Amino acid sequence: MEQIESHACCGGTQSVWRHRSATLDCEMNFAVFTPAMAAGERLPVIWWLSGLTCTEQNFIAKAGAQRYAAEHRVILVVPDTSPRGEGVADDPAYDLGQGAGFYLNAICTPWATQYRMYDYITDELPGLVAEHFPVTERCSIMGHSMGGHGALIIALKNPGRYMAVSAFSPIVAPMQVPWGEKAFSAYLGEDRALWAEWDATALLETAAEQLPILIDQGTADSFLETQLKPEIFAKAAERLGHPLTLRLQPGYDHSYYFIASFIGDHIAHHAQALNGSSPHRRQ
Amino acid sequence: MEQIESHACCGGTQSVWRHRSATLDCEMNFAVFTPAMAAGERLPVIWWLSGLTCTEQNFIAKAGAQRYAAEHRVILVVPDTSPRGEGVADDPAYDLGQGAGFYLNAICTPWATQYRMYDYITDELPGLVAEHFPVTERCSIMGHSMGGHGALIIALKNPGRYMAVSAFSPIVAPMQVPWGEKAFSAYLGEDRALWAEWDATALLETAAEQLPILIDQGTADSFLETQLKPEIFAKAAERLGHPLTLRLQPGYDHSYYFIASFIGDHIAHHAQALNGSSPHRRQ
């Protein structure tokens, strides 16, 4: 593992690392923010999953999250959004291939050999992080758009593992929107029964844990009505009695200006679960 | 004037505008952040001047300044760093020509006709802003690197006009460092007597106002010893009795991670002058 960037930031360190991923069979970057820490101290981790076209850079440069992570005493880990590199399968479109891994394990050619972001995010990278950074086992997960989808499905598929989950403008029902239909067709094939394993709304049906979900969604988001459709998820959550706070933020769009405006709320929400009590576990 | 971007952000609006500049004889972009405001309300302005290679985008995307501007009730205006466009004189180097206007009025060919960023920032753009945005006449100025140089010289050359001035990693003595020597040679010619009008350390000698200056400088800044040399300015300020707070921030570099870490302090410092009392005026 090689450090490729390191910047003092908000009293701590914003670093970027490169490693050879066995799961993805390519070189991968990921970013870590660690607050100022005492010798021997360990802190919980919030995982951030980014959206379509993003790398590990977008969130760390634009969200302004570091000051809140420093304040709330949490480490941020920010992976890339897909396998990368010259030898990696790709597609000219922005919403398929590199930059568009959708946080699943692909089963179709030519994607299946390397597009295994689910295993990378839930298994390989946590192991690497635990080995090299001063983290505790307590963790939570959040993301934006495609990364909001990733955060939701990963939390729902791993009951008991993440102490909080939240999303900005997530793709909540990929089986029912063009982004998801295109990606799932390519990565998973045409058998829609297999798609349900990677669809947050479908996964909610069988959720083994009542982990409260926080979603912020801008009402001026140009993808709201075609790709995001949070009402599908809200209706399922209501029917199933799953605790969901869906905040429709008037006038906000899909950009990092939206994320930067509310990231403080999300980190506070996660930190309460990570560093304080976790009420949903007592139900 | 044409609006080319508008994003809800921190309860207010981050917008980007394009207009035809008569001073620079080209199309120019600038960015404005306005907090949530009541009808008829007017707020003071903080001007932000960016560094080499930057446009109006860098600060608004990376500094995380909007939340502090919203909190302290100030408007942010963020110009580009030089004239731009196909017909505008340029140089292949990053530190001359487009992206490197140095906030002065050039007098040498081929720069003199369009490289008049001093007039643009102090005259044309303030007029445009006053005409189109809900601003008061109270204003202050800050910047980074080349833009820190710009903020310092503009405040020093206009006593009584700016109620606060501060800088991150500024070029404080352009006559004595390679960036400044290269730019001033090109824009102003070889007569160094003319350079002194655009050098903060030289201007401090004849400052008509004891406006307190706040400077943050990272100690791990790779340009510190060759291009920035804040000790030159600090010694002049001490000798002249000019109020200067120079904070050497251990481990911080020249990046926006540094700016994002301390922008809250700077905006609070400016807001106190803009919205509260201005102690230096009573001396």
Coordinates of C-alpha atoms in Angstrom, one line a residue:
Chain A
M1 CA 0.0 0.0 0.0
E2 CA 1.4 3.3 -1.1
Q3 CA 0.5 6.8 0.2
I4 CA 0.0 9.1 -2.8
E5 CA -1.3 12.2 -1.0
S6 CA -1.2 13.6 2.5
H7 CA -2.6 17.0 3.6
A8 CA -3.0 18.5 7.0
C9 CA -6.7 19.3 7.3
C10 CA -8.9 20.5 10.2
G11 CA -6.3 19.4 12.7
G12 CA -6.0 15.9 11.3
T13 CA -4.8 14.3 8.0
Q14 CA -6.5 13.8 4.7
S15 CA -4.6 11.1 2.9
V16 CA -5.0 9.1 -0.3
W17 CA -3.7 5.6 -0.8
R18 CA -3.1 3.2 -3.6
H19 CA -3.1 -0.6 -3.3
R20 CA -3.4 -3.7 -5.5
S21 CA -6.9 -5.0 -4.9
A22 CA -7.1 -8.8 -5.1
T23 CA -10.9 -8.7 -5.4
L24 CA -10.9 -6.2 -8.3
D25 CA -7.6 -7.4 -9.8
C26 CA -6.4 -3.8 -10.4
E27 CA -4.7 -0.9 -8.6
M28 CA -7.2 1.1 -6.5
N29 CA -7.1 4.5 -4.7
F30 CA -9.0 5.2 -1.6
A31 CA -9.0 8.2 0.8
V32 CA -8.9 8.4 4.6
F33 CA -9.4 11.3 6.9
T34 CA -8.2 10.9 10.4
P35 CA -8.8 13.6 13.0
A36 CA -6.0 14.6 15.4
M37 CA -5.6 11.5 17.6
A38 CA -3.7 10.7 20.7
A39 CA -1.1 7.9 20.6
G40 CA -2.9 4.5 20.8
E41 CA -6.3 6.1 20.3
R42 CA -8.7 4.4 18.0
L43 CA -11.9 5.8 16.4
P44 CA -14.9 4.5 14.6
V45 CA -15.2 4.7 10.8
I46 CA -17.8 6.3 8.5
W47 CA -17.7 4.8 5.0
W48 CA -18.6 7.2 2.2
L49 CA -19.6 5.8 -1.2
S50 CA -19.6 8.3 -4.1
G51 CA -21.8 8.6 -7.1
L52 CA -21.5 8.0 -10.9
T53 CA -18.3 9.3 -12.5
C54 CA -16.7 10.1 -9.1
T55 CA -13.4 8.9 -7.8
E56 CA -12.1 9.0 -4.2
Q57 CA -11.4 12.7 -4.9
N58 CA -14.8 14.3 -5.2
F59 CA -16.0 13.9 -1.6
I60 CA -12.8 14.8 0.1
A61 CA -12.3 18.0 -2.0
K62 CA -15.9 19.2 -2.1
A63 CA -18.0 18.0 0.8
G64 CA -16.4 19.9 3.6
A65 CA -16.8 16.8 5.8
Q66 CA -13.4 16.8 7.5
R67 CA -14.3 19.6 10.0
Y68 CA -17.3 17.6 11.2
A69 CA -15.4 14.3 11.3
A70 CA -12.8 16.1 13.4
E71 CA -15.4 17.6 15.7
H72 CA -17.3 14.3 16.2
R73 CA -14.1 12.1 16.4
V74 CA -14.7 9.8 13.5
I75 CA -12.5 8.5 10.7
L76 CA -13.8 8.8 7.1
V77 CA -12.9 6.2 4.5
V78 CA -13.7 7.1 0.9
P79 CA -13.3 4.4 -1.8
D80 CA -13.3 4.8 -5.6
T81 CA -16.5 3.8 -7.4
S82 CA -15.3 1.0 -9.6
P83 CA -12.3 -1.0 -10.7
R84 CA -10.0 1.2 -12.8
G85 CA -7.3 1.1 -15.4
E86 CA -6.4 0.2 -18.9
G87 CA -7.0 -3.5 -18.7
V88 CA -10.4 -3.0 -16.9
A89 CA -13.7 -3.5 -18.9
D90 CA -15.3 -0.2 -19.7
D91 CA -18.1 1.5 -21.6
P92 CA -18.2 4.9 -23.3
A93 CA -21.2 5.9 -21.3
Y94 CA -20.8 7.6 -17.9
D95 CA -23.3 5.3 -16.3
L96 CA -21.7 2.0 -17.1
G97 CA -18.2 0.5 -16.5
Q98 CA -15.4 2.5 -14.9
G99 CA -16.9 5.1 -12.5
A100 CA -20.2 3.2 -12.4
G101 CA -19.6 0.0 -10.4
F102 CA -22.9 0.2 -8.6
Y103 CA -21.5 -1.5 -5.5
L104 CA -22.5 -5.0 -6.6
N105 CA -20.8 -8.2 -7.7
A106 CA -21.2 -8.6 -11.5
I107 CA -21.9 -12.1 -12.9
C108 CA -22.0 -11.3 -16.7
T109 CA -19.1 -11.1 -19.2
P110 CA -17.0 -8.9 -19.5
W111 CA -17.8 -7.4 -16.0
A112 CA -17.8 -10.5 -13.8
T113 CA -14.0 -10.9 -13.3
Q114 CA -13.4 -7.4 -11.9
Y115 CA -16.6 -5.6 -11.1
R116 CA -16.9 -6.9 -7.6
M117 CA -17.3 -3.6 -5.7
Y118 CA -19.6 -5.2 -3.1
D119 CA -16.9 -7.6 -2.0
Y120 CA -14.3 -4.9 -2.2
I121 CA -16.3 -2.5 0.1
T122 CA -17.5 -5.0 2.6
D123 CA -14.6 -7.4 2.8
E124 CA -11.2 -6.5 1.3
L125 CA -11.0 -2.8 2.0
P126 CA -12.3 -3.0 5.6
G127 CA -9.5 -5.6 6.2
L128 CA -6.9 -3.3 4.8
V129 CA -8.2 -0.3 6.7
A130 CA -8.3 -2.3 10.0
E131 CA -4.7 -3.3 9.4
H132 CA -3.3 0.1 8.6
F133 CA -5.4 2.7 10.4
P134 CA -6.3 3.3 14.0
V135 CA -9.9 2.2 13.7
T136 CA -12.3 0.4 16.1
E137 CA -14.8 -2.2 14.8
R138 CA -17.7 0.3 15.0
C139 CA -18.6 1.6 11.6
S140 CA -21.4 3.2 9.6
I141 CA -22.1 3.9 6.0
M142 CA -23.4 6.8 3.8
G143 CA -23.2 7.8 0.2
H144 CA -24.6 10.0 -2.7
S145 CA -26.7 8.9 -5.6
M146 CA -25.2 5.6 -6.9
G147 CA -23.3 5.7 -3.6
G148 CA -26.5 6.2 -1.7
H149 CA -27.8 3.1 -3.3
G150 CA -24.5 1.4 -2.3
A151 CA -24.8 2.5 1.3
L152 CA -28.5 1.4 1.6
I153 CA -28.0 -2.1 0.1
I154 CA -24.8 -2.7 2.0
A155 CA -26.4 -1.8 5.3
L156 CA -29.5 -3.8 4.5
K157 CA -27.5 -6.9 3.4
N158 CA -25.3 -6.8 6.6
P159 CA -27.6 -6.5 9.6
G160 CA -25.8 -5.7 12.8
R161 CA -22.6 -4.5 11.1
Y162 CA -23.3 -0.8 10.4
M163 CA -24.5 1.3 13.3
A164 CA -26.0 4.0 11.1
V165 CA -26.8 4.5 7.4
S166 CA -27.7 7.6 5.5
A167 CA -27.8 8.8 1.9
F168 CA -28.0 11.9 -0.2
S169 CA -30.2 11.7 -3.3
P170 CA -29.9 7.9 -3.4
I171 CA -31.0 5.6 -6.2
V172 CA -33.4 3.7 -3.9
A173 CA -35.1 1.5 -6.5
P174 CA -32.6 0.6 -9.2
M175 CA -34.9 -2.1 -10.6
Q176 CA -37.4 0.6 -11.5
V177 CA -35.3 3.4 -13.0
P178 CA -33.1 3.7 -16.2
W179 CA -29.7 4.0 -14.4
G180 CA -30.4 0.8 -12.5
E181 CA -32.0 -1.1 -15.3
K182 CA -29.1 -0.4 -17.6
A183 CA -26.4 -1.3 -15.1
F184 CA -28.2 -4.4 -13.7
S185 CA -28.9 -5.7 -17.2
A186 CA -25.2 -5.4 -18.0
Y187 CA -23.7 -6.6 -14.7
L188 CA -26.4 -9.2 -13.7
G189 CA -28.2 -10.2 -16.9
E190 CA -31.9 -10.2 -17.7
D191 CA -33.1 -12.4 -14.8
R192 CA -34.8 -9.7 -12.6
A193 CA -35.0 -12.1 -9.7
L194 CA -31.3 -11.7 -9.3
W195 CA -31.6 -7.9 -9.3
A196 CA -33.6 -7.9 -6.1
E197 CA -30.5 -8.8 -4.1
W198 CA -29.1 -5.3 -5.1
D199 CA -32.2 -3.2 -4.8
A200 CA -32.7 -1.2 -1.6
T201 CA -36.5 -1.2 -1.9
A202 CA -36.6 -4.9 -2.5
L203 CA -34.1 -5.6 0.3
L204 CA -36.2 -3.6 2.8
E205 CA -38.9 -6.3 2.5
T206 CA -36.7 -8.8 4.3
A207 CA -34.6 -6.5 6.5
A208 CA -33.5 -8.4 9.6
E209 CA -32.8 -5.1 11.5
Q210 CA -34.7 -1.9 12.0
L211 CA -31.7 0.3 11.4
P212 CA -33.1 3.8 11.1
I213 CA -32.4 5.3 7.6
L214 CA -31.8 9.0 7.0
I215 CA -32.2 10.3 3.5
D216 CA -31.8 13.9 2.2
Q217 CA -33.2 14.7 -1.2
G218 CA -33.2 18.0 -3.0
T219 CA -36.4 19.0 -4.6
A220 CA -34.6 20.7 -7.5
D221 CA -32.6 17.6 -8.3
S222 CA -32.8 17.1 -12.1
F223 CA -32.7 13.3 -11.5
L224 CA -35.4 13.2 -8.9
E225 CA -38.3 12.2 -11.0
T226 CA -36.6 9.9 -13.5
Q227 CA -33.8 8.1 -11.5
L228 CA -34.3 8.6 -7.8
K229 CA -38.0 8.4 -6.9
P230 CA -37.6 8.4 -3.1
E231 CA -41.3 8.0 -2.8
I232 CA -41.0 4.3 -3.8
F233 CA -38.7 3.7 -0.9
A234 CA -40.7 5.8 1.5
K235 CA -43.9 3.9 0.7
A236 CA -42.2 0.6 1.3
A237 CA -40.7 1.8 4.6
E238 CA -44.0 3.0 5.7
R239 CA -45.8 -0.2 4.8
L240 CA -43.1 -2.3 6.6
G241 CA -42.8 0.0 9.6
H242 CA -39.1 0.5 8.9
P243 CA -37.8 3.7 10.5
L244 CA -37.0 6.2 7.7
T245 CA -36.4 10.0 7.9
L246 CA -36.8 11.3 4.4
R247 CA -36.0 15.0 4.3
L248 CA -37.0 16.8 1.0
Q249 CA -34.8 19.9 0.9
P250 CA -36.5 22.7 -1.0
G251 CA -34.5 24.0 -4.0
Y252 CA -31.4 21.8 -3.6
D253 CA -30.0 20.0 -6.6
H254 CA -27.8 16.9 -7.1
S255 CA -24.5 18.6 -6.7
Y256 CA -21.9 18.7 -4.0
Y257 CA -23.3 22.1 -2.9
F258 CA -26.2 20.1 -1.6
I259 CA -24.0 17.5 0.1
A260 CA -21.8 20.2 1.7
S261 CA -25.0 21.9 3.0
F262 CA -26.1 18.9 5.0
I263 CA -23.1 16.7 5.5
G264 CA -22.8 18.1 9.1
D265 CA -26.2 16.7 10.0
H266 CA -25.3 13.3 8.6
I267 CA -22.0 13.0 10.4
A268 CA -23.6 14.1 13.6
H269 CA -26.3 11.5 13.1
H270 CA -23.7 8.8 12.5
A271 CA -21.5 9.9 15.3
Q272 CA -24.3 9.6 17.7
A273 CA -24.7 6.0 16.8
L274 CA -21.0 5.3 16.7
N275 CA -19.9 7.2 19.8
G276 CA -23.1 7.2 21.8
S277 CA -26.0 4.9 22.3
S278 CA -27.6 3.1 19.4
P279 CA -31.3 3.1 20.2
H280 CA -32.4 0.9 17.3
R281 CA -30.5 -2.0 18.8
R282 CA -32.7 -1.9 21.9
Q283 CA -36.0 -2.5 20.0
Chain B
M1 CA -25.0 39.6 -17.5
E2 CA -25.9 36.0 -17.7
Q3 CA -26.4 33.5 -14.9
I4 CA -24.6 30.3 -15.9
E5 CA -24.9 28.3 -12.6
S6 CA -27.2 28.5 -9.6
H7 CA -27.2 26.0 -6.7
A8 CA -29.0 26.1 -3.3
C9 CA -26.2 26.0 -0.7
C10 CA -26.3 26.3 3.0
G11 CA -29.7 28.0 3.0
G12 CA -28.6 30.5 0.4
T13 CA -27.5 30.5 -3.2
Q14 CA -24.2 29.8 -4.9
S15 CA -24.4 31.3 -8.4
V16 CA -21.9 31.9 -11.2
W17 CA -22.3 34.7 -13.7
R18 CA -20.8 35.7 -17.1
H19 CA -20.5 39.2 -18.4
R20 CA -18.6 41.2 -21.0
S21 CA -15.9 43.1 -19.2
A22 CA -15.1 46.5 -20.7
T23 CA -11.9 46.8 -18.7
L24 CA -10.6 43.4 -19.8
D25 CA -12.2 43.4 -23.2
C26 CA -13.4 39.8 -22.9
E27 CA -16.1 37.6 -21.4
M28 CA -15.5 36.9 -17.7
N29 CA -17.1 34.6 -15.1
F30 CA -17.5 35.4 -11.4
A31 CA -19.2 33.7 -8.6
V32 CA -21.5 35.0 -5.8
F33 CA -22.7 33.4 -2.7
T34 CA -25.7 35.0 -1.1
P35 CA -27.1 33.7 2.3
A36 CA -30.8 33.3 2.8
M37 CA -32.0 37.0 2.9
A38 CA -35.2 38.8 3.7
A39 CA -36.8 40.9 1.1
G40 CA -35.1 44.3 0.9
E41 CA -32.2 43.1 3.1
R42 CA -28.7 44.1 2.1
L43 CA -25.4 42.5 3.3
P44 CA -21.7 43.4 3.2
V45 CA -19.4 41.7 0.8
I46 CA -16.2 39.7 1.3
W47 CA -14.1 39.6 -1.9
W48 CA -12.1 36.4 -2.4
L49 CA -9.1 36.5 -4.9
S50 CA -7.8 33.1 -6.0
G51 CA -4.3 31.9 -6.8
L52 CA -2.4 30.9 -9.9
T53 CA -4.2 28.6 -12.3
C54 CA -7.6 29.0 -10.5
T55 CA -10.8 30.2 -12.0
E56 CA -14.0 31.4 -10.1
Q57 CA -14.7 27.6 -9.4
N58 CA -11.9 26.5 -7.1
F59 CA -12.9 28.5 -4.0
I60 CA -16.6 28.0 -4.3
A61 CA -16.2 24.2 -4.7
K62 CA -13.4 23.4 -2.3
A63 CA -13.2 26.0 0.5
G64 CA -16.4 25.2 2.4
A65 CA -16.8 29.0 2.9
Q66 CA -20.6 29.1 2.3
R67 CA -21.6 27.8 5.7
Y68 CA -19.6 30.5 7.4
A69 CA -20.8 33.2 5.1
A70 CA -24.4 32.1 5.9
E71 CA -23.7 32.0 9.6
H72 CA -22.0 35.5 9.6
R73 CA -24.5 37.1 7.2
V74 CA -22.0 38.2 4.5
I75 CA -22.0 37.9 0.7
L76 CA -19.0 36.3 -1.0
V77 CA -17.8 37.5 -4.4
V78 CA -15.3 35.4 -6.2
P79 CA -13.7 36.7 -9.5
D80 CA -11.6 34.8 -12.0
T81 CA -7.8 35.4 -11.9
S82 CA -7.2 36.9 -15.3
P83 CA -8.8 37.9 -18.6
R84 CA -9.7 34.7 -20.5
G85 CA -10.5 33.5 -24.0
E86 CA -9.0 32.7 -27.4
G87 CA -8.2 36.2 -28.3
V88 CA -6.5 37.0 -25.0
A89 CA -2.7 37.0 -24.7
D90 CA -1.3 33.9 -23.0
D91 CA 1.8 32.0 -22.2
P92 CA 2.3 28.3 -22.0
A93 CA 3.6 28.6 -18.4
Y94 CA 1.1 28.3 -15.5
D95 CA 2.4 31.4 -13.8
L96 CA 2.1 33.9 -16.6
G97 CA -0.9 35.0 -18.8
Q98 CA -4.3 33.4 -18.4
G99 CA -4.9 32.2 -14.9
A100 CA -2.0 34.5 -13.7
G101 CA -3.2 38.1 -13.8
F102 CA -1.5 39.1 -10.6
Y103 CA -4.2 41.7 -9.9
L104 CA -2.3 44.5 -11.5
N105 CA -2.6 46.7 -14.5
A106 CA -0.1 45.7 -17.1
I107 CA 1.8 48.3 -19.2
C108 CA 3.8 46.1 -21.5
T109 CA 3.0 44.5 -24.8
P110 CA 1.1 42.1 -25.4
W111 CA -0.4 42.3 -21.9
A112 CA -1.3 45.9 -21.5
T113 CA -4.6 46.0 -23.4
Q114 CA -6.4 43.3 -21.4
Y115 CA -4.4 42.4 -18.3
R116 CA -6.0 45.1 -16.1
M117 CA -7.2 42.9 -13.2
Y118 CA -6.6 45.7 -10.6
D119 CA -9.1 48.0 -12.4
Y120 CA -11.5 45.1 -12.9
I121 CA -11.5 44.1 -9.2
T122 CA -11.5 47.5 -7.7
D123 CA -13.8 49.4 -10.2
E124 CA -15.7 47.5 -12.9
L125 CA -16.8 44.4 -11.0
P126 CA -17.8 46.2 -7.7
G127 CA -20.0 48.4 -9.9
L128 CA -21.6 45.4 -11.5
V129 CA -22.1 43.7 -8.1
A130 CA -23.6 46.8 -6.6
E131 CA -26.0 47.0 -9.5
H132 CA -27.2 43.4 -9.5
F133 CA -26.9 42.1 -5.9
P134 CA -28.3 43.1 -2.5
V135 CA -25.0 44.4 -1.1
T136 CA -24.1 47.3 1.2
E137 CA -21.1 49.5 0.6
R138 CA -19.2 47.7 3.4
C139 CA -16.7 45.3 2.1
S140 CA -13.5 43.5 2.9
I141 CA -11.0 41.4 0.9
M142 CA -9.1 38.1 1.2
G143 CA -7.3 35.7 -1.0
H144 CA -4.8 32.8 -1.5
S145 CA -1.3 32.8 -2.8
M146 CA -1.3 35.1 -5.8
G147 CA -4.8 36.1 -4.6
G148 CA -3.3 36.8 -1.1
H149 CA -0.9 39.2 -2.9
G150 CA -3.9 40.7 -4.6
A151 CA -5.9 41.2 -1.4
L152 CA -3.0 42.8 0.4
I153 CA -2.0 45.2 -2.4
I154 CA -5.6 46.2 -3.1
A155 CA -6.3 46.9 0.6
L156 CA -3.1 48.8 1.0
K157 CA -3.7 50.9 -2.2
N158 CA -7.2 51.8 -1.1
P159 CA -7.1 53.1 2.4
G160 CA -10.6 53.4 4.0
R161 CA -12.3 51.2 1.5
Y162 CA -11.9 47.7 2.9
M163 CA -12.9 47.0 6.5
A164 CA -10.7 43.9 6.8
V165 CA -8.0 42.1 4.9
S166 CA -6.6 38.7 5.2
A167 CA -4.7 36.1 3.2
F168 CA -3.7 32.4 3.0
S169 CA -0.2 31.7 2.0
P170 CA 0.2 35.1 0.2
I171 CA 3.0 36.2 -2.1
V172 CA 3.9 39.1 0.2
A173 CA 7.0 40.3 -1.6
P174 CA 6.7 39.7 -5.4
M175 CA 9.7 41.9 -6.2
Q176 CA 11.9 39.4 -4.3
V177 CA 10.6 36.0 -5.4
P178 CA 10.6 34.2 -8.8
W179 CA 6.8 34.2 -9.4
G180 CA 6.7 37.9 -8.9
E181 CA 9.9 38.7 -10.8
K182 CA 8.7 36.8 -13.8
A183 CA 5.2 38.3 -13.8
F184 CA 6.3 41.8 -13.1
S185 CA 9.0 41.7 -15.7
A186 CA 6.4 40.6 -18.3
Y187 CA 3.5 42.8 -17.3
L188 CA 5.4 45.9 -16.0
G189 CA 8.9 45.8 -17.7
E190 CA 12.3 46.0 -16.2
D191 CA 12.0 49.3 -14.3
R192 CA 11.7 48.0 -10.7
A193 CA 10.6 51.4 -9.4
L194 CA 7.3 50.7 -11.1
W195 CA 7.0 47.3 -9.4
A196 CA 6.9 48.8 -6.0
E197 CA 3.3 50.0 -6.6
W198 CA 2.2 46.3 -6.8
D199 CA 4.3 44.8 -3.9
A200 CA 2.6 44.5 -0.5
T201 CA 5.9 44.8 1.4
A202 CA 6.8 48.0 -0.5
L203 CA 3.3 49.4 -0.1
L204 CA 3.3 48.8 3.6
E205 CA 6.0 51.5 3.9
T206 CA 3.6 54.2 2.9
A207 CA 0.3 52.7 4.2
A208 CA -2.1 55.5 5.0
E209 CA -4.2 53.2 7.3
Q210 CA -3.4 50.8 10.1
L211 CA -5.8 48.2 8.8
P212 CA -4.9 45.0 10.8
I213 CA -3.7 42.2 8.5
L214 CA -4.4 38.5 9.2
I215 CA -2.2 35.9 7.4
D216 CA -2.3 32.1 7.7
Q217 CA 0.7 30.3 6.4
G218 CA 1.2 26.5 6.4
T219 CA 4.7 25.4 7.5
A220 CA 4.7 22.4 5.1
D221 CA 3.9 24.7 2.1
S222 CA 6.2 23.7 -0.7
F223 CA 6.3 27.3 -1.9
L224 CA 7.1 28.8 1.5
E225 CA 10.8 29.3 1.2
T226 CA 11.1 30.1 -2.5
Q227 CA 8.0 32.1 -3.3
L228 CA 6.1 33.2 -0.2
K229 CA 8.7 34.3 2.5
P230 CA 6.2 35.8 4.9
E231 CA 9.1 36.8 7.2
I232 CA 9.9 39.6 4.8
F233 CA 6.5 41.1 5.3
A234 CA 6.5 40.4 9.0
K235 CA 9.7 42.2 9.5
A236 CA 8.5 45.2 7.6
A237 CA 5.2 45.2 9.6
E238 CA 7.1 45.0 12.9
R239 CA 9.5 47.8 11.9
L240 CA 6.6 50.0 10.8
G241 CA 4.3 49.1 13.7
H242 CA 1.7 47.9 11.3
P243 CA -0.7 45.4 13.0
L244 CA -0.1 42.0 11.6
T245 CA -1.2 38.6 12.8
L246 CA 0.9 36.0 11.1
R247 CA -0.1 32.5 12.1
L248 CA 2.3 29.7 11.0
Q249 CA 0.1 26.6 10.9
P250 CA 2.2 23.5 11.6
G251 CA 2.1 20.8 8.9
Y252 CA -0.3 22.6 6.5
D253 CA 0.5 22.8 2.8
H254 CA -0.6 25.1 0.0
S255 CA -3.8 23.3 -0.9
Y256 CA -7.5 24.0 -0.4
Y257 CA -7.4 21.5 2.5
F258 CA -5.4 24.3 4.3
I259 CA -7.9 27.0 3.2
A260 CA -10.9 24.9 4.2
S261 CA -9.3 24.3 7.6
F262 CA -9.1 28.0 8.5
I263 CA -11.6 29.8 6.3
G264 CA -14.1 29.9 9.2
D265 CA -11.6 32.0 11.2
H266 CA -11.1 34.4 8.4
I267 CA -14.8 34.9 7.7
A268 CA -15.4 35.4 11.4
H269 CA -12.6 38.0 11.4
H270 CA -14.0 39.8 8.4
A271 CA -17.6 39.6 9.7
Q272 CA -16.6 41.3 12.9
A273 CA -15.2 44.2 11.0
L274 CA -18.1 44.3 8.5
N275 CA -21.0 43.7 10.9
G276 CA -19.6 45.0 14.1
S277 CA -17.2 47.7 15.2
S278 CA -14.0 48.4 13.2
P279 CA -11.5 49.3 15.9
H280 CA -8.7 50.2 13.5
R281 CA -10.7 53.2 12.3
R282 CA -10.7 54.8 15.7
Q283 CA -6.9 54.9 16.0

